[in-house]
mmCIF file of C-alpha atoms and ligand atoms in Angstrom:
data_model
loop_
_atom_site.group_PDB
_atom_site.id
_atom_site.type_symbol
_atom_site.label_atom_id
_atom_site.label_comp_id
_atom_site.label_asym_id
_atom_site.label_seq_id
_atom_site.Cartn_x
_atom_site.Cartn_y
_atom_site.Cartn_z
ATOM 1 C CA UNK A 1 19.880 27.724 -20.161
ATOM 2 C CA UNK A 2 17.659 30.219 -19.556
ATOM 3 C CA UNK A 3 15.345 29.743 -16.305
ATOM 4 C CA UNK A 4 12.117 31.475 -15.347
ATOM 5 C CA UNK A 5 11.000 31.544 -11.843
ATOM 6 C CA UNK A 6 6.959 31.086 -11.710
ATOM 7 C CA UNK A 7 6.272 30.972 -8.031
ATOM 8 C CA UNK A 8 8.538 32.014 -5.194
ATOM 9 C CA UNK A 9 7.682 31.552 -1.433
ATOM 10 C CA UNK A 10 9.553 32.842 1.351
ATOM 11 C CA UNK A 11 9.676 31.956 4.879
ATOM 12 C CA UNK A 12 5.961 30.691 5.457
ATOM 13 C CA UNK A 13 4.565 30.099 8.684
ATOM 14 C CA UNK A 14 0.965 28.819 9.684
ATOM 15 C CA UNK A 15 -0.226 28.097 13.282
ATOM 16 C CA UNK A 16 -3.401 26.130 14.199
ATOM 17 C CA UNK A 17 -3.163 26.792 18.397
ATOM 18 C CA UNK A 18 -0.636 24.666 19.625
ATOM 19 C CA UNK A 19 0.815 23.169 16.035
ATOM 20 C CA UNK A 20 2.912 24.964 13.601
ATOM 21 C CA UNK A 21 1.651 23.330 10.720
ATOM 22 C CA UNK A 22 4.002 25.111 8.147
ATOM 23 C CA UNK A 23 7.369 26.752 9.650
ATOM 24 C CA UNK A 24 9.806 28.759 7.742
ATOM 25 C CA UNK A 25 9.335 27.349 4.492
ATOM 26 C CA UNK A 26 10.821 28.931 1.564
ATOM 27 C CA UNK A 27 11.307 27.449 -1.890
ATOM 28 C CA UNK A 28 10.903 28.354 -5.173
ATOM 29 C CA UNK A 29 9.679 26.505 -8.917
ATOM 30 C CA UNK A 30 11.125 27.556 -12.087
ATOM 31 C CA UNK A 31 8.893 26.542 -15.527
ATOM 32 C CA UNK A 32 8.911 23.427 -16.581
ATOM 33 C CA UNK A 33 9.715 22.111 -12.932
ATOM 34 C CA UNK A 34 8.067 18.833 -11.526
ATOM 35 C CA UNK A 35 8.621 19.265 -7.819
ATOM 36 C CA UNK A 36 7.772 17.103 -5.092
ATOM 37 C CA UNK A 37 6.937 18.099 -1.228
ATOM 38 C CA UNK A 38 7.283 14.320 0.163
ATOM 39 C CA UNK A 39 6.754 14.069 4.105
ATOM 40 C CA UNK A 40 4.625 12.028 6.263
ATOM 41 C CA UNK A 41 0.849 12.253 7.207
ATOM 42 C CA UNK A 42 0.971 15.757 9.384
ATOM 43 C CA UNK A 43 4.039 16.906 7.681
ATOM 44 C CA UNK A 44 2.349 20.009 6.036
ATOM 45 C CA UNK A 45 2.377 19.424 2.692
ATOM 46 C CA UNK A 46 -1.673 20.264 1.965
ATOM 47 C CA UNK A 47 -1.724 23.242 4.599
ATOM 48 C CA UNK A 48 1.336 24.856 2.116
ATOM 49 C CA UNK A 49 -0.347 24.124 -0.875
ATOM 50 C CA UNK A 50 -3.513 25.647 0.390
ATOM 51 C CA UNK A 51 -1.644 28.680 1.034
ATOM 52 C CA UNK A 52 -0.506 29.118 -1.788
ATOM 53 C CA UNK A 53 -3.689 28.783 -3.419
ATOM 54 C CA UNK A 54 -4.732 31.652 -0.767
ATOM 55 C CA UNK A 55 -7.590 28.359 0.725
ATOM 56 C CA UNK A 56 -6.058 29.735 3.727
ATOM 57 C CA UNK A 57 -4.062 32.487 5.307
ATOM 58 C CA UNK A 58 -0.878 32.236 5.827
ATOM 59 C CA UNK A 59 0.889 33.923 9.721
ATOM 60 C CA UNK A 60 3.741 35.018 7.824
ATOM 61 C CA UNK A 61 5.488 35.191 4.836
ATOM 62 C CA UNK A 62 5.617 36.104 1.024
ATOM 63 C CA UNK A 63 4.169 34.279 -1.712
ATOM 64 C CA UNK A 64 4.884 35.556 -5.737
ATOM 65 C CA UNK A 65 3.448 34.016 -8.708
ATOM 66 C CA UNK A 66 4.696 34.554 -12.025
ATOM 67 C CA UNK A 67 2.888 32.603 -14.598
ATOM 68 C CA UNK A 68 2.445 34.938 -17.716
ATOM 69 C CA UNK A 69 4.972 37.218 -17.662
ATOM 70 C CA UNK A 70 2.971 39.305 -14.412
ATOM 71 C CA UNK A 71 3.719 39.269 -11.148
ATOM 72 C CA UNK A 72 0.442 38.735 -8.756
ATOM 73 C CA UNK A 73 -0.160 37.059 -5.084
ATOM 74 C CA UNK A 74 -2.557 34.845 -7.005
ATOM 75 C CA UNK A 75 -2.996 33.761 -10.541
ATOM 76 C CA UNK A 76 -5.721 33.512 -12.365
ATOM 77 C CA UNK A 77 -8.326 30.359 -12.370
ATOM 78 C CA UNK A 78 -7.450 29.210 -16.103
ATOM 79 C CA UNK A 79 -3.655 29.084 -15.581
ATOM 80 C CA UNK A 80 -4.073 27.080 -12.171
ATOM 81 C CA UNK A 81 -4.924 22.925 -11.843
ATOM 82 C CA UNK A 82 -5.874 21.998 -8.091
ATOM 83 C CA UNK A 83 -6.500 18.431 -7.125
ATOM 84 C CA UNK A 84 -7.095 18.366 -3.584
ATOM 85 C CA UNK A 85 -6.045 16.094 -1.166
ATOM 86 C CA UNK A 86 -10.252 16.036 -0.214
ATOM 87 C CA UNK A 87 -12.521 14.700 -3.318
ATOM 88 C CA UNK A 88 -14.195 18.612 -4.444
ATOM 89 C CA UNK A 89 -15.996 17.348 -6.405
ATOM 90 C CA UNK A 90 -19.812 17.207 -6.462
ATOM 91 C CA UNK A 91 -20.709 13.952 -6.120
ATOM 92 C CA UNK A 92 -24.195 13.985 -7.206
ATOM 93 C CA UNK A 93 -23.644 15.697 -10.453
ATOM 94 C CA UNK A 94 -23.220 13.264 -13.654
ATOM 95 C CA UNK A 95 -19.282 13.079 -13.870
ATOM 96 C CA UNK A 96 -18.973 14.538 -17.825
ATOM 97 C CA UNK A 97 -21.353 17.710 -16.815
ATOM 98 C CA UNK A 98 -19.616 18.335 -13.506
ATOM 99 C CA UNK A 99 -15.936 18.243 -15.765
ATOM 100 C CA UNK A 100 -17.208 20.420 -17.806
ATOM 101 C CA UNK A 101 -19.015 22.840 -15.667
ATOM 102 C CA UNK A 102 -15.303 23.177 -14.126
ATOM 103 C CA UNK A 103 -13.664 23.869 -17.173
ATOM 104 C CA UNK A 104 -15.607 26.362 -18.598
ATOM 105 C CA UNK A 105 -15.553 28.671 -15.137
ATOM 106 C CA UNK A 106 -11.472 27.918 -15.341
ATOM 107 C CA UNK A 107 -12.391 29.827 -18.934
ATOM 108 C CA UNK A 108 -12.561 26.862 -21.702
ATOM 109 C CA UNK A 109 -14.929 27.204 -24.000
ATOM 110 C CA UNK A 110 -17.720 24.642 -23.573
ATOM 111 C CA UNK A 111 -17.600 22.588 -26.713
ATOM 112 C CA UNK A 112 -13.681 22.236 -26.150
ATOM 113 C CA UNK A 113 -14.173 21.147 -22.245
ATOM 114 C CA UNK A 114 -16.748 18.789 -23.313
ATOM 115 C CA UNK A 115 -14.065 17.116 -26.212
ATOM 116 C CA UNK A 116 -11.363 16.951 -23.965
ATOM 117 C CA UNK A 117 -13.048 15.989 -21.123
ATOM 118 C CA UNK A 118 -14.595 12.950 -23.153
ATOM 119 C CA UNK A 119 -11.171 12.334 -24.330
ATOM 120 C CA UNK A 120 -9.710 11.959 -21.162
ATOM 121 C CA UNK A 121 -12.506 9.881 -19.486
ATOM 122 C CA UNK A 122 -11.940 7.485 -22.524
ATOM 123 C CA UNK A 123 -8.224 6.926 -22.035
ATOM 124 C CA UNK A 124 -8.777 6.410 -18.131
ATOM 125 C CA UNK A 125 -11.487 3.522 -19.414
ATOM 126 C CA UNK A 126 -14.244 5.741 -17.897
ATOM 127 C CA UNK A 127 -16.020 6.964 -21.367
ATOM 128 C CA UNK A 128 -19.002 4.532 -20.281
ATOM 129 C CA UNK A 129 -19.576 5.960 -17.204
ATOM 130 C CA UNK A 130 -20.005 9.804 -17.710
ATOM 131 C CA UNK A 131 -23.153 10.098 -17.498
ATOM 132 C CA UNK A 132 -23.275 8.913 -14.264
ATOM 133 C CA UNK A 133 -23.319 10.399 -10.859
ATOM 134 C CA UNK A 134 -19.334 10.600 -9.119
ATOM 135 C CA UNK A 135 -21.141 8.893 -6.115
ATOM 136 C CA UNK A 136 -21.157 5.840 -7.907
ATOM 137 C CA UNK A 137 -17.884 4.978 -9.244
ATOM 138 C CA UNK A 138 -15.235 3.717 -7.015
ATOM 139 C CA UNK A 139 -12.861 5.634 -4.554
ATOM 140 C CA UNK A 140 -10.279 5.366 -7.460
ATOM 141 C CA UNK A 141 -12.120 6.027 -10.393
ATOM 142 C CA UNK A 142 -13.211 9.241 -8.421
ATOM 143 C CA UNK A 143 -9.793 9.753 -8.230
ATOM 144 C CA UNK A 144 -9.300 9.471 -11.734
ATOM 145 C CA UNK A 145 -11.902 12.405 -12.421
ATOM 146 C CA UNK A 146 -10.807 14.511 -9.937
ATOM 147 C CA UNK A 147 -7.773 14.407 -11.362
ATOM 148 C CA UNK A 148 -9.462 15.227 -15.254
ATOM 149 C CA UNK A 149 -11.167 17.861 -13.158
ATOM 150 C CA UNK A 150 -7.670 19.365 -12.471
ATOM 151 C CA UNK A 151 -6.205 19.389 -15.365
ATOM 152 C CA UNK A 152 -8.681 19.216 -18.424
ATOM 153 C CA UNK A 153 -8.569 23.308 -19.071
ATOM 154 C CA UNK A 154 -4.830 22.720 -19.578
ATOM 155 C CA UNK A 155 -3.401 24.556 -16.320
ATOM 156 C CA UNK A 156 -0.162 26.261 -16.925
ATOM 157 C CA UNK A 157 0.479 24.953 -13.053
ATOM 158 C CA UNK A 158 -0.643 22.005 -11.479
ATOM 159 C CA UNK A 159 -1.128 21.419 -7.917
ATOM 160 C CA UNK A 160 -1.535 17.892 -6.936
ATOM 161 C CA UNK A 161 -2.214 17.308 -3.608
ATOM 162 C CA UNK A 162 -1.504 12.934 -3.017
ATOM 163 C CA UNK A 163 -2.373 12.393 -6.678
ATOM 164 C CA UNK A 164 -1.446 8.726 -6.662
ATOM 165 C CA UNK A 165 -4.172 8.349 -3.038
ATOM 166 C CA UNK A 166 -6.642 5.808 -3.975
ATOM 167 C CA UNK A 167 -5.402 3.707 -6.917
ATOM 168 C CA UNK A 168 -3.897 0.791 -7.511
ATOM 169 C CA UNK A 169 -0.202 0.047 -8.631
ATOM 170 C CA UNK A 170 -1.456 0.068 -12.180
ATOM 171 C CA UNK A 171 -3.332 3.157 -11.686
ATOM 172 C CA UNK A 172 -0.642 4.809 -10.165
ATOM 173 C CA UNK A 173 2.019 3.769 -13.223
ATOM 174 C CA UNK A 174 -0.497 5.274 -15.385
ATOM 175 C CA UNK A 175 -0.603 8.337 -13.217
ATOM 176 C CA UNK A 176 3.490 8.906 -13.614
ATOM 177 C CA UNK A 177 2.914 8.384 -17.406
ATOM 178 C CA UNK A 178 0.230 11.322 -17.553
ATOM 179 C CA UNK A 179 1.864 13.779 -15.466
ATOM 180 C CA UNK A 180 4.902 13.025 -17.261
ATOM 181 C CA UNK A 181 2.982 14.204 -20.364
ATOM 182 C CA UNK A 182 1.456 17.427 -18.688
ATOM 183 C CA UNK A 183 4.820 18.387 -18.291
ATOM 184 C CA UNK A 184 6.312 17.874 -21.482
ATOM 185 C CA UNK A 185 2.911 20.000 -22.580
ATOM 186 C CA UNK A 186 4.250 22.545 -20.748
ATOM 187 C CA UNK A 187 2.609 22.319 -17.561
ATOM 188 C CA UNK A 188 4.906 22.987 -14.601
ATOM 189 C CA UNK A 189 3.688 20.789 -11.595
ATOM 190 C CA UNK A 190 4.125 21.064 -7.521
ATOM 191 C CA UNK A 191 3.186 17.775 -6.126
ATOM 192 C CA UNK A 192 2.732 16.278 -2.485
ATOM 193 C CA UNK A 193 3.049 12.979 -1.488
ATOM 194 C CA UNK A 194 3.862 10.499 1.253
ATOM 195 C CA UNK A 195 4.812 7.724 -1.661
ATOM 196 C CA UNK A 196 8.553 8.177 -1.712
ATOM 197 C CA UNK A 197 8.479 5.493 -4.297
ATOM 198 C CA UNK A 198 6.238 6.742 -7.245
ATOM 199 C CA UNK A 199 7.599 10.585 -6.324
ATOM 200 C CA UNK A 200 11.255 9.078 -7.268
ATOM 201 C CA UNK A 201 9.869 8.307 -10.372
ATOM 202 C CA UNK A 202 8.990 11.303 -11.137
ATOM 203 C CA UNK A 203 10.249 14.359 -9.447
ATOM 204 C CA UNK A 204 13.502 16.325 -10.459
ATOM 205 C CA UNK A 205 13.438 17.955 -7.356
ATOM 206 C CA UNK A 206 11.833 17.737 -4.398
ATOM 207 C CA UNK A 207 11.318 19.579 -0.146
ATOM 208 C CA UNK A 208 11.066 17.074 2.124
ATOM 209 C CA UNK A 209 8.743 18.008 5.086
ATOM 210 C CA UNK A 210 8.285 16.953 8.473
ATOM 211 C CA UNK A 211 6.807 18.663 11.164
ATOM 212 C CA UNK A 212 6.153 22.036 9.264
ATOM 213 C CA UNK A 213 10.101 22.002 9.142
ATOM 214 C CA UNK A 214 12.197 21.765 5.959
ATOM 215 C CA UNK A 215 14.250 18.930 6.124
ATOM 216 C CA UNK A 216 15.899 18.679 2.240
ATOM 217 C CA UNK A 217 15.322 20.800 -0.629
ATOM 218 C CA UNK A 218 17.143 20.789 -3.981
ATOM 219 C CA UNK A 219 17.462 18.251 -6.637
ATOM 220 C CA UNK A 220 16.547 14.400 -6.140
ATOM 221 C CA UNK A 221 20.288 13.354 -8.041
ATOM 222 C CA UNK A 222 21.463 15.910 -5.118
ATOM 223 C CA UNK A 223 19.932 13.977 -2.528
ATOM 224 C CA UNK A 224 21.293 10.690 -3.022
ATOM 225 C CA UNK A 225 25.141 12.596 -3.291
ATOM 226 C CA UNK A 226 24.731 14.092 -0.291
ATOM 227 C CA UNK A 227 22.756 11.723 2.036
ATOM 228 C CA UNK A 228 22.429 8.288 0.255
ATOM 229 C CA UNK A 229 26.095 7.727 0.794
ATOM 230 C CA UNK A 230 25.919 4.341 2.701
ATOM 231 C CA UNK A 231 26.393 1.557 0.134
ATOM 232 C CA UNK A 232 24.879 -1.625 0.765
ATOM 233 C CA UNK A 233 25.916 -4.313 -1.392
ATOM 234 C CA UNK A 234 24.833 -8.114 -2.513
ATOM 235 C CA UNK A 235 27.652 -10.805 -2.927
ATOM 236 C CA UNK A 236 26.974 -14.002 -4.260
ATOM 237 C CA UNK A 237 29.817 -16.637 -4.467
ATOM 238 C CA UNK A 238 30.826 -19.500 -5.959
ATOM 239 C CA UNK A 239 30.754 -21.580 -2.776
ATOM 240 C CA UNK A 240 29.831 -20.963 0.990
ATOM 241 C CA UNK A 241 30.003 -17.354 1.537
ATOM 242 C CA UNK A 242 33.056 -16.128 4.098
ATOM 243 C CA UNK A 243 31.201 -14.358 6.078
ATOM 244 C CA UNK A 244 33.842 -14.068 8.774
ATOM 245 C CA UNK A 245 35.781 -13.023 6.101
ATOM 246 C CA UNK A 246 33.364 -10.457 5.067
ATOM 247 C CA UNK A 247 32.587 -8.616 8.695
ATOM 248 C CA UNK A 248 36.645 -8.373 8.786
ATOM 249 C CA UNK A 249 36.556 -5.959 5.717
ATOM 250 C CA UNK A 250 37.449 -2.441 7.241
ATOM 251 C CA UNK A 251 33.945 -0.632 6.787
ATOM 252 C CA UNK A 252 31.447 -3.475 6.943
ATOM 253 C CA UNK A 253 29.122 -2.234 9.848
ATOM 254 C CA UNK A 254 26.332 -5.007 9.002
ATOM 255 C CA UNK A 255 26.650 -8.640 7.218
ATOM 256 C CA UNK A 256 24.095 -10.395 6.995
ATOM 257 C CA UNK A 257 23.702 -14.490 4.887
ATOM 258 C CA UNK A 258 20.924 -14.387 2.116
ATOM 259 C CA UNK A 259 21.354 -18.021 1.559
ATOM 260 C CA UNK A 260 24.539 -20.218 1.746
ATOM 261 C CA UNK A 261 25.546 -18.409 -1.623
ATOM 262 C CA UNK A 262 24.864 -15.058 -1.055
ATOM 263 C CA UNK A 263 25.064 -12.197 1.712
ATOM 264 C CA UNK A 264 24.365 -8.662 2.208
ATOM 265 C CA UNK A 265 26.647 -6.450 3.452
ATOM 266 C CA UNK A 266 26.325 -2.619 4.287
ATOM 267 C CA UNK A 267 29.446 -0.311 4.444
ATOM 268 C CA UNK A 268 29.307 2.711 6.549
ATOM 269 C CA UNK A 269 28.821 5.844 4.469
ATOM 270 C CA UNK A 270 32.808 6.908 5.403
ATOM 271 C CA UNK A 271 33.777 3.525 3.198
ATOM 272 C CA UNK A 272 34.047 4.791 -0.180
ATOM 273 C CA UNK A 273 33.082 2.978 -3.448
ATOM 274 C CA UNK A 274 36.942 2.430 -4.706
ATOM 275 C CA UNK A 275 37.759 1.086 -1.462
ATOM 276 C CA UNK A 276 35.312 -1.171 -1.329
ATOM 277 C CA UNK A 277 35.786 -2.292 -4.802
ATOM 278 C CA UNK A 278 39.272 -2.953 -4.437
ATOM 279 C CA UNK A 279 39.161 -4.860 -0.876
ATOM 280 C CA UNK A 280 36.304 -7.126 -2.604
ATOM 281 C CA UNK A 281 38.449 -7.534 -5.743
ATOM 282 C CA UNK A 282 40.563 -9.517 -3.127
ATOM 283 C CA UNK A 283 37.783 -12.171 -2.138
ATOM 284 C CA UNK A 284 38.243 -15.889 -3.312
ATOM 285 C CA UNK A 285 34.967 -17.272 -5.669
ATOM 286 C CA UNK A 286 33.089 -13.938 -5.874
ATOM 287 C CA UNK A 287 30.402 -14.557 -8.905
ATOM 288 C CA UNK A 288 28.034 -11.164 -8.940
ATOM 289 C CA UNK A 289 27.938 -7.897 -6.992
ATOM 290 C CA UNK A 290 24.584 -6.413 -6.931
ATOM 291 C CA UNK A 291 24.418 -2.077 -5.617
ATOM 292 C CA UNK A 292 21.508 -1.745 -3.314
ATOM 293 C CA UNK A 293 21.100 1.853 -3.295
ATOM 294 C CA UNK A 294 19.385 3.758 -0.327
ATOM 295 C CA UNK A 295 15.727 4.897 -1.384
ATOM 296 C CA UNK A 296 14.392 8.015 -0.966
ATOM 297 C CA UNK A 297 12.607 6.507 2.263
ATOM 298 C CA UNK A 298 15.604 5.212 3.284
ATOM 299 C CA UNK A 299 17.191 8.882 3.250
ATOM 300 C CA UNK A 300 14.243 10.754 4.781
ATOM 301 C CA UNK A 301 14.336 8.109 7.550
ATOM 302 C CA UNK A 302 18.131 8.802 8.372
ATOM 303 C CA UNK A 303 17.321 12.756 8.021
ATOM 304 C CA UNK A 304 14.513 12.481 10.561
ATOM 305 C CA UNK A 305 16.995 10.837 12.788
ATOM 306 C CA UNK A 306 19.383 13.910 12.369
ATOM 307 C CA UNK A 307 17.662 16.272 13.096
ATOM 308 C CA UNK A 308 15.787 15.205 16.499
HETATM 309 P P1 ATP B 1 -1.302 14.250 5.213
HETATM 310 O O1 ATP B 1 -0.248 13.534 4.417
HETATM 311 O O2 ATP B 1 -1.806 13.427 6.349
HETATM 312 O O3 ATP B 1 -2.372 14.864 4.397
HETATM 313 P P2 ATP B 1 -0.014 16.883 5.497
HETATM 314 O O4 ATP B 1 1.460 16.847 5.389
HETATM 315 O O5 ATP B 1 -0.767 17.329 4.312
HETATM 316 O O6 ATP B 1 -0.529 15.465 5.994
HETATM 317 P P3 ATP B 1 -1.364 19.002 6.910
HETATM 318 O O7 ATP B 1 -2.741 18.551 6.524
HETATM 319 O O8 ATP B 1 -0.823 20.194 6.257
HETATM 320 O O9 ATP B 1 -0.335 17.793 6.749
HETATM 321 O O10 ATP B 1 -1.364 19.205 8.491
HETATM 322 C C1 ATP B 1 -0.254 19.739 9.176
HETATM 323 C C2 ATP B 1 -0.593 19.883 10.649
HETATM 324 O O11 ATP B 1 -1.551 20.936 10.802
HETATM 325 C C3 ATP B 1 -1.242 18.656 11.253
HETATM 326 O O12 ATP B 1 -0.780 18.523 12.576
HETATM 327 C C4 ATP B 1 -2.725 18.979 11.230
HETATM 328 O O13 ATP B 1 -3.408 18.312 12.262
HETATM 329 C C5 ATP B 1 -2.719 20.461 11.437
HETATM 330 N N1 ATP B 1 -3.881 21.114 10.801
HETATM 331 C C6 ATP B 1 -4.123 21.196 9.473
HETATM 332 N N2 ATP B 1 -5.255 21.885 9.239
HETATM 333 C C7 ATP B 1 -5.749 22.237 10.457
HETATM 334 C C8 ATP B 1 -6.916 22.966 10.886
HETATM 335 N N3 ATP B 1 -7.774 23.480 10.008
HETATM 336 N N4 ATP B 1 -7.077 23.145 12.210
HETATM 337 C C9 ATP B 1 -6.196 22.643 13.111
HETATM 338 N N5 ATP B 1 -5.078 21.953 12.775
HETATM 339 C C10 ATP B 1 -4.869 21.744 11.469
#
C-alpha cells in the first residue's frame, strides 16, 4: 500500500532555562495515522505539539508538513484541528456563536458551521445549552465543545492535546467512538495523553515520552512484541492450588494464591509461551488458564526503569 507522509519532524529540541522540555525528538505521521504521544505530566507532549503548531519556537530542529500535496513549515488554518491541553475558548461568549465564529475564520462557510456545529452539540446532549455562555456548563461539557471547536470545520489533521481530560468513563468511551469516526472521515490525528488505557484503545502507533526523551516509537502491536514479553498467568484448579508446586516451575519468578482455587503466577520474560504451556500441561486438576497481558502502563513503567 501506498503511504503518504503528512508531517515529518526531525530531531526537536526546546529549552526553558534549566529543563529540556523536548530533546531529540524525531517522528513522523503518514495519512490516515492515529498516533499517540503517551508520557507522564512533564513529559513534553503539549510543548511538541505547540511546536509544531509554531505556538512556540522550537531550539532546534526541522518540522515539514505535507497536507495537500505542498510542502510548508505550517499549514493552513482550515486543514488544522487544535484542542489544547488549556480550555481556548472564550468563556463568556454563548457556546453555538463562539463554534461558529471559529469555524468560519478556519474558512467554513457560516450557514454550514452553524449546521454542523448544532449537529454536533446535539449528539454530545448539549443542543439545549448553546445559547449559553461556556462559563456555565461543567468542566466536561466544556470539554465537549472545545473539542466541537476543534474539529467542526472538518480538519484534515487533528491535534488533540489530553482529549479524554475532564470527562467521565462514559464520556471518554464516547470520545474513542468519535475520533474513531474522524478518522475513518479521513482525518489523520496526533494525540497526547497520560491515559495509557483509553490511548490503547485507540492508537495504531504511538512515542512514548518522558523527560523530553523518546523512550518507544513505532507501532502499539510492536510494543507489546518487543517489551510486553513477561507473561503473567491465572490458574484455577480443581482443588487446593500447589503452590509449592507452582514456584518449582523453571521460570516462575512470582506466585502468588487468589483464593484456595486459584493463583497468579508471573514467568520471567526469558520463559517462553510453549514452555510454559507444556510444563503446565503437566499439573494435576488444572480447570482454566486465564493470559494477563502487560498493559501499556505496565510497559512504559519497565521502560522508565531501563533507561535510568
Ligand atoms: P502534562 O501531561 O502535565 O501536560 P506535558 O508532557 O505536556 O505534561 P509539557 O507541558 O510539555 O509536558 O512540559 C514539559 C516540561 O517543560 C515541564 O518540565 C514544564 O514545566 C516545562 N515547561 C513547559 N512550558 C514551559 C514554559 N513556558 N516555561 C518554563 N518551563 C516550561
Amino acid at each position: 500500500m501506498l503511504t503518504e507522509k503528512v508531517l515529518e519532524v526531525k530531531s526537536l529540541h526546546k529549552r526553558f532555562k534549566t529543563v529540556h522540555a523536548v530533546n531529540d525528538i524525531s517522528f513522523e505521521l503518514e495519512r490516515g495515522d492515529i498516533f499517540a504521544f503517551l508520557g507522564p505530566n512533564g513529559a513534553g507532549k503539549t510543548t511538541t505539539l505547540r511546536i509544531l503548531l509554531d505556538i512556540i519556537k522550537a531550539d532546534q530542529g526541522e518540522i515539514q508538513w505535507n497536507l495537500n500535496g505542498e510542502q510548508s513549515k505550517l499549514p493552513e488554518s482550515s486543514l488544522i484541528g487544535y484542542l489544547p491541553e488549556e480550555r481556548g475558548l472564550y468563556v463568556d461568549l454563548p457556546v453555538l456563536r463562539s463554534l461558529v465564529y471559529l469555524a468560519s475564520i478556519r474558512g467554513m462557510d457560516a450557514a454550514k458551521a452553524n449546521s454542523a456545529a448544532m449537529e454536533w452539540l446535539e449528539r454530545m446532549g448539549l443542543a439545549d445549552r448553546a445559547k449559553e455562555k461556556l462559563q456555565t456548563l461543567s468542566k466536561g461539557n466544556q470539554q465537549k465543545v472545545q473539542f466541537i471547536a476543534s474539529i467542526v470545520h472538518k480538519p484534515a489533521f487533528a491535534i488533540l492535546d489530553e482529549p479524554f481530560s475532564g470527562l467521565d468513563p462514559l464520556n471518554q468511551e464516547l470520545f474513542l467512538e468519535y475520533i474513531r469516526e474522524l478518522n475513518t472521515q479521513g482525518c489523520t490525528v496526533l494525540l497526547s495523553s497520560h491515559q495509557m488505557q483509553l490511548v490503547e484503545k485507540i492508537a495504531r502507533k504511538i512515542f512514548l515520552i518522558n523527560h523530553g526523551k523518546e523512550l518507544y516509537k513505532g507501532s502499539l502491536s510492536g510494543i507489546y512484541n518487543a517489551f510486553g514479553l513477561q507473561h503473567t498467568l491465572e490458574l484455577i484448579f480443581e482443588s487446593e492450588v500447589p503452590i509449592e508446586t507452582l514456584e518449582k516451575i523453571n521460570g516462575a519468578e512470582l506466585v502468588s494464591a487468589l483464593d484456595s482455587n486459584g493463583a497468579k503466577v508471573v514467568f520471567s520474560a526469558e520463559k517462553k509461551l510453549p514452555e510454559i504451556m507444556k510444563d503446565l500441561s503437566a499439573l494435576q486438576g488444572i480447570t482454566n488458564i486465564k493470559s494477563q497481558n502487560s498493559s501499556l502502563h505496565d510497559i512504559f513503567l519497565e521502560l522508565v526503569k531501563k533507561k535510568s
